[in-house]
JSON list of C-alpha atoms in Angstrom, two decimals:
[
{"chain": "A", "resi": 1, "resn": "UNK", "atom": "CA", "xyz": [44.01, 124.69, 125.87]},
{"chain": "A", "resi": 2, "resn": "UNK", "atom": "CA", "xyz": [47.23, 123.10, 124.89]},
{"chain": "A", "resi": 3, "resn": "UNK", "atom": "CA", "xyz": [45.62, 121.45, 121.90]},
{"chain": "A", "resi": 4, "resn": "UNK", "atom": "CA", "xyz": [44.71, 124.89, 120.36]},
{"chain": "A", "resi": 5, "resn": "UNK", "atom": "CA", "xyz": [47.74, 126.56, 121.34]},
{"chain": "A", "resi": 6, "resn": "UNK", "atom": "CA", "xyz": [49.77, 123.53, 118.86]},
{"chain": "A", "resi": 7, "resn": "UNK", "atom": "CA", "xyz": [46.79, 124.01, 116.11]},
{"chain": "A", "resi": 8, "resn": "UNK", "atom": "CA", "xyz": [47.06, 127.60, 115.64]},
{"chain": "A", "resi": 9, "resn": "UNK", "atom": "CA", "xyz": [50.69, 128.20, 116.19]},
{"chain": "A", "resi": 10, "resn": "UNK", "atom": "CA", "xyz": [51.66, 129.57, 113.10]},
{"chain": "A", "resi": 11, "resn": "UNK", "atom": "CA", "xyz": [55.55, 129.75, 113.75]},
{"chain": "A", "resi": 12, "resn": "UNK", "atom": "CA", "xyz": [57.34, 129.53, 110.54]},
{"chain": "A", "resi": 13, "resn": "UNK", "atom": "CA", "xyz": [59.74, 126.12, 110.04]},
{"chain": "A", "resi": 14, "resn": "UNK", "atom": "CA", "xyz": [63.05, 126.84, 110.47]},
{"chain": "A", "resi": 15, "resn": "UNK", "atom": "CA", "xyz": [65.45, 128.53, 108.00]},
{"chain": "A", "resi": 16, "resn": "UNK", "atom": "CA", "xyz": [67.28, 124.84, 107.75]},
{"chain": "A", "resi": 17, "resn": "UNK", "atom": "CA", "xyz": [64.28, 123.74, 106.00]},
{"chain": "A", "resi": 18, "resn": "UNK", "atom": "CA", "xyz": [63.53, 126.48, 103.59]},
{"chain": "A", "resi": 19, "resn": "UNK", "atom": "CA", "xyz": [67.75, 125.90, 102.73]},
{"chain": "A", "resi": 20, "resn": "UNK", "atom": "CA", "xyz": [66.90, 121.83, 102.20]},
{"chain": "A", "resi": 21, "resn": "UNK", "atom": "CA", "xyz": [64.43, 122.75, 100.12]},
{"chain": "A", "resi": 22, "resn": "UNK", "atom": "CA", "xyz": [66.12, 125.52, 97.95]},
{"chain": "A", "resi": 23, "resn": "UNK", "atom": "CA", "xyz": [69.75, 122.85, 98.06]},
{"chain": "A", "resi": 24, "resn": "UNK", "atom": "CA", "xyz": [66.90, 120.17, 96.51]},
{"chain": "A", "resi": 25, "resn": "UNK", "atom": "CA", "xyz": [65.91, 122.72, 93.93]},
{"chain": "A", "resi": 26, "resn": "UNK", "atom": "CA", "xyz": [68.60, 123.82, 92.98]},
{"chain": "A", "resi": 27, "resn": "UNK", "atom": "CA", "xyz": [70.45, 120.43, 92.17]},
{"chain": "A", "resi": 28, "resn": "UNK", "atom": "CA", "xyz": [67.11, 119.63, 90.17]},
{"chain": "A", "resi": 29, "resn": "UNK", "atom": "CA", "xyz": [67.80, 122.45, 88.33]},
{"chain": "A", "resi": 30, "resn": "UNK", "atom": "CA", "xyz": [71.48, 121.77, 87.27]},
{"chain": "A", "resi": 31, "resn": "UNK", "atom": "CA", "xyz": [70.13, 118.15, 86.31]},
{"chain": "A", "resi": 32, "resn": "UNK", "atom": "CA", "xyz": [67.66, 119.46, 84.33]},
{"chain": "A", "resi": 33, "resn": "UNK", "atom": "CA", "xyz": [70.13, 121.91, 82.61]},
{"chain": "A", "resi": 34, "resn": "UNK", "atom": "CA", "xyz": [72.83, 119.00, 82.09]},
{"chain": "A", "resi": 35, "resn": "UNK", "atom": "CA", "xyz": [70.29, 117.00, 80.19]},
{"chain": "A", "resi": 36, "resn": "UNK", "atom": "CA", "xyz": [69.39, 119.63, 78.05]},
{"chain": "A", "resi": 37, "resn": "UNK", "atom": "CA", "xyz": [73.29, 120.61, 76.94]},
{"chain": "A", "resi": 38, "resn": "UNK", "atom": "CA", "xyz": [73.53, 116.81, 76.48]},
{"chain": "A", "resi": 39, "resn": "UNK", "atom": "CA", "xyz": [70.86, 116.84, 74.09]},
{"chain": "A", "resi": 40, "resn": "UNK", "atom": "CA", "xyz": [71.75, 119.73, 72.55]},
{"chain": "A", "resi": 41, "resn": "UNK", "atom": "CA", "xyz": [75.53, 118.28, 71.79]},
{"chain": "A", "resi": 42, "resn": "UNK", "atom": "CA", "xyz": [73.81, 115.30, 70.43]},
{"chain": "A", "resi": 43, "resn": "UNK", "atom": "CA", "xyz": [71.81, 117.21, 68.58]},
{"chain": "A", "resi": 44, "resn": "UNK", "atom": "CA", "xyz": [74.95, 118.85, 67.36]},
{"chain": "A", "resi": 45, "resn": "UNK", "atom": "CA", "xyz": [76.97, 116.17, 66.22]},
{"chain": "A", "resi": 46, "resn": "UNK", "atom": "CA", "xyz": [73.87, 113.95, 64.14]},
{"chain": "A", "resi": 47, "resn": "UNK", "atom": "CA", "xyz": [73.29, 117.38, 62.05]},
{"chain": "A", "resi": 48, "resn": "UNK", "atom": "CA", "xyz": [77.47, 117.58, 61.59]},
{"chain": "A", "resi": 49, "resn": "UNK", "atom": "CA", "xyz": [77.17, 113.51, 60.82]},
{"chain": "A", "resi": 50, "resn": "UNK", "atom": "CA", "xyz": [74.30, 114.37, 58.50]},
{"chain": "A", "resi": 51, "resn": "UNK", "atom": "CA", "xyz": [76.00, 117.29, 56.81]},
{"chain": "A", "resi": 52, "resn": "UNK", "atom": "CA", "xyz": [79.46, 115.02, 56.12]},
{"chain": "A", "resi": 53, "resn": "UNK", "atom": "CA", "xyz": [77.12, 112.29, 54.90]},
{"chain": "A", "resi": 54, "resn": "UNK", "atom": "CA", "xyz": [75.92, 114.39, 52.24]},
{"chain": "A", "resi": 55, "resn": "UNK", "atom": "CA", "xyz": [78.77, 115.93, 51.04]},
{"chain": "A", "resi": 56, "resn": "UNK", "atom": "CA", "xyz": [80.43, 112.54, 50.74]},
{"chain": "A", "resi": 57, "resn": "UNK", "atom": "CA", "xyz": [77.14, 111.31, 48.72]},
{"chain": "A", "resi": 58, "resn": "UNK", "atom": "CA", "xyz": [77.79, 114.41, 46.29]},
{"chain": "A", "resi": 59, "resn": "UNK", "atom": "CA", "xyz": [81.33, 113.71, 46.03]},
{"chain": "A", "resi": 60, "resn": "UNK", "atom": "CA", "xyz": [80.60, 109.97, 45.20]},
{"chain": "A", "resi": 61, "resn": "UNK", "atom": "CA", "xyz": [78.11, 110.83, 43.18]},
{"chain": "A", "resi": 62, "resn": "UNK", "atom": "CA", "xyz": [80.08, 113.32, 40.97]},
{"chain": "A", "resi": 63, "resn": "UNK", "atom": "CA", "xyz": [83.15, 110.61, 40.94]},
{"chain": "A", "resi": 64, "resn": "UNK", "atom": "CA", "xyz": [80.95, 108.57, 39.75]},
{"chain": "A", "resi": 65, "resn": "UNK", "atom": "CA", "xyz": [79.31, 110.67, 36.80]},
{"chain": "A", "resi": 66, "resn": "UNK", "atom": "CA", "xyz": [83.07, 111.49, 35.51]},
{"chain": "A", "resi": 67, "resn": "UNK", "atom": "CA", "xyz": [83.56, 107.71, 35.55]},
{"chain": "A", "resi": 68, "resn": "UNK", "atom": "CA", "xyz": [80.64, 106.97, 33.11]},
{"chain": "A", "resi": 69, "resn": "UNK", "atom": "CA", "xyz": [81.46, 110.14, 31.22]},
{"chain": "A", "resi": 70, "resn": "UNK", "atom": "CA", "xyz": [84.73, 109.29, 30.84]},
{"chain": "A", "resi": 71, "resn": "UNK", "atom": "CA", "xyz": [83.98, 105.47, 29.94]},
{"chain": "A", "resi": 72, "resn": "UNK", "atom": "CA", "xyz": [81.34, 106.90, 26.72]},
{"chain": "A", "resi": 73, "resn": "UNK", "atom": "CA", "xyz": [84.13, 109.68, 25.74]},
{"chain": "A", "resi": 74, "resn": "UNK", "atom": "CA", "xyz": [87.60, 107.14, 25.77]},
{"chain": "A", "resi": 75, "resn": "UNK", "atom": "CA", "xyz": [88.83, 109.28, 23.17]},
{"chain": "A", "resi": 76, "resn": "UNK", "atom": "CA", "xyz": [88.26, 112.62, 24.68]},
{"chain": "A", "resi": 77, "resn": "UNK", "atom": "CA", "xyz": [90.31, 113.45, 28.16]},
{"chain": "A", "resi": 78, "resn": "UNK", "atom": "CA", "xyz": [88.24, 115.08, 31.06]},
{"chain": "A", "resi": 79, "resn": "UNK", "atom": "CA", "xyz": [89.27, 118.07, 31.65]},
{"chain": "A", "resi": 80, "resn": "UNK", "atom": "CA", "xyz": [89.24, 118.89, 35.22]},
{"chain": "A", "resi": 81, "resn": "UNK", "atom": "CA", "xyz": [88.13, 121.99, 37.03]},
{"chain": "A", "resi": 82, "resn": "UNK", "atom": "CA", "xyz": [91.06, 122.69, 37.87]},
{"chain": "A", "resi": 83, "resn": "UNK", "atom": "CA", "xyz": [93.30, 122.59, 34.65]},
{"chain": "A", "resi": 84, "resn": "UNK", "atom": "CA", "xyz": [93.77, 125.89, 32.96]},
{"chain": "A", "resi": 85, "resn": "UNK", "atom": "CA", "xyz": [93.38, 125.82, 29.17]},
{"chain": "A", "resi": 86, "resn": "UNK", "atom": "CA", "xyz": [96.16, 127.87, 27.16]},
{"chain": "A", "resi": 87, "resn": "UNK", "atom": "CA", "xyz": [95.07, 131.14, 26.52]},
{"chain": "A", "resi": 88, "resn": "UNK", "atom": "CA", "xyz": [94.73, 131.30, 30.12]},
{"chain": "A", "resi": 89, "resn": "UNK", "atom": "CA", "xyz": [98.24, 130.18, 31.01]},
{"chain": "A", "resi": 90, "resn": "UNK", "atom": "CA", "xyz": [99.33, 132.88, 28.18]},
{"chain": "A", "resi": 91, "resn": "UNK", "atom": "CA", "xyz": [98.01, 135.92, 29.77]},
{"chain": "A", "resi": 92, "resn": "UNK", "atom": "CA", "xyz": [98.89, 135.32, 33.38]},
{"chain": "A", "resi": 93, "resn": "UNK", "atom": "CA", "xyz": [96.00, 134.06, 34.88]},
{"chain": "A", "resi": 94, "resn": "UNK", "atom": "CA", "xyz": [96.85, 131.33, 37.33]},
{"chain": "A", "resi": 95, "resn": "UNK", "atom": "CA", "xyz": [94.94, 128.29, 39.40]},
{"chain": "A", "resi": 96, "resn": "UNK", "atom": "CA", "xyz": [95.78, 130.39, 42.26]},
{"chain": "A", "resi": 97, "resn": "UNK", "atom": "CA", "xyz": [93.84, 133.72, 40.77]},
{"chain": "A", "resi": 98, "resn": "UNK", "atom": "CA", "xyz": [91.30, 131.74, 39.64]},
{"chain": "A", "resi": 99, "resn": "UNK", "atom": "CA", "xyz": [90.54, 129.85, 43.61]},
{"chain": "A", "resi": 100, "resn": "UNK", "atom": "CA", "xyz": [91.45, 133.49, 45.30]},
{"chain": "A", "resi": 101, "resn": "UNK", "atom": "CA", "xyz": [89.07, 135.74, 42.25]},
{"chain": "A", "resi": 102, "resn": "UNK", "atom": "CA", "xyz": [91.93, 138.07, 42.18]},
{"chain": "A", "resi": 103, "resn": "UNK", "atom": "CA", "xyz": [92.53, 138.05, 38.63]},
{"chain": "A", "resi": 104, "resn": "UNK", "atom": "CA", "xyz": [90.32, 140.87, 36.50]},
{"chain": "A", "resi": 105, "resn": "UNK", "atom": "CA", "xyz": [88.82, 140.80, 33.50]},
{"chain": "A", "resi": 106, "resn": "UNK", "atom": "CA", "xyz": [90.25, 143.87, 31.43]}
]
């Protein structure tokens, strides 16, 4: 009789152990989650690398052209971007309008 009384006792475990378990879960959980922002940063900062990497290729790259360009035109100085010709300069129209598109065309 003592042998079936143990067998089919069906007394829950003790609150302790349901806590253990949830404490166990619960630190899994923040692991888990700390991995993933981890990954996620380094995901973060190889696309930023990438992005930099390519605008320094395009800059090089466009150094580069006005280098040849200006080596088969010796004659002829480059003019930059960012030089206003003349008739510009004569009616007012600054680099500053021209970076800010304030200036208007009347």
């Amino acid at each position: 009789m003592c042998c079936v009384r143990a067998c089919t006792d069906t007394t829950p475990p003790p609150a302790s152990v349901f806590q253990t378990e949830m404490r166990l879960q619960d630190q899994q959980l923040a692991r888990q989650l700390m991995r993933l922002r981890s990954d996620i940063n380094k995901l973060k900062i190889e696309q930023t690398c990438h992005l930099h990497q390519r605008m320094l290729n395009d800059a090089t790259y466009e150094l580069e052209e006005r280098d040849e360009l200006s080596d088969l035109f010796c004659d002829f100085p480059l003019v930059t971007s960012f030089s206003l010709s003349t008739p510009l300069k004569l009616i007012g129209v600054t680099k500053m309008n021209i970076n800010s598109r304030r200036f208007s065309l009347c």
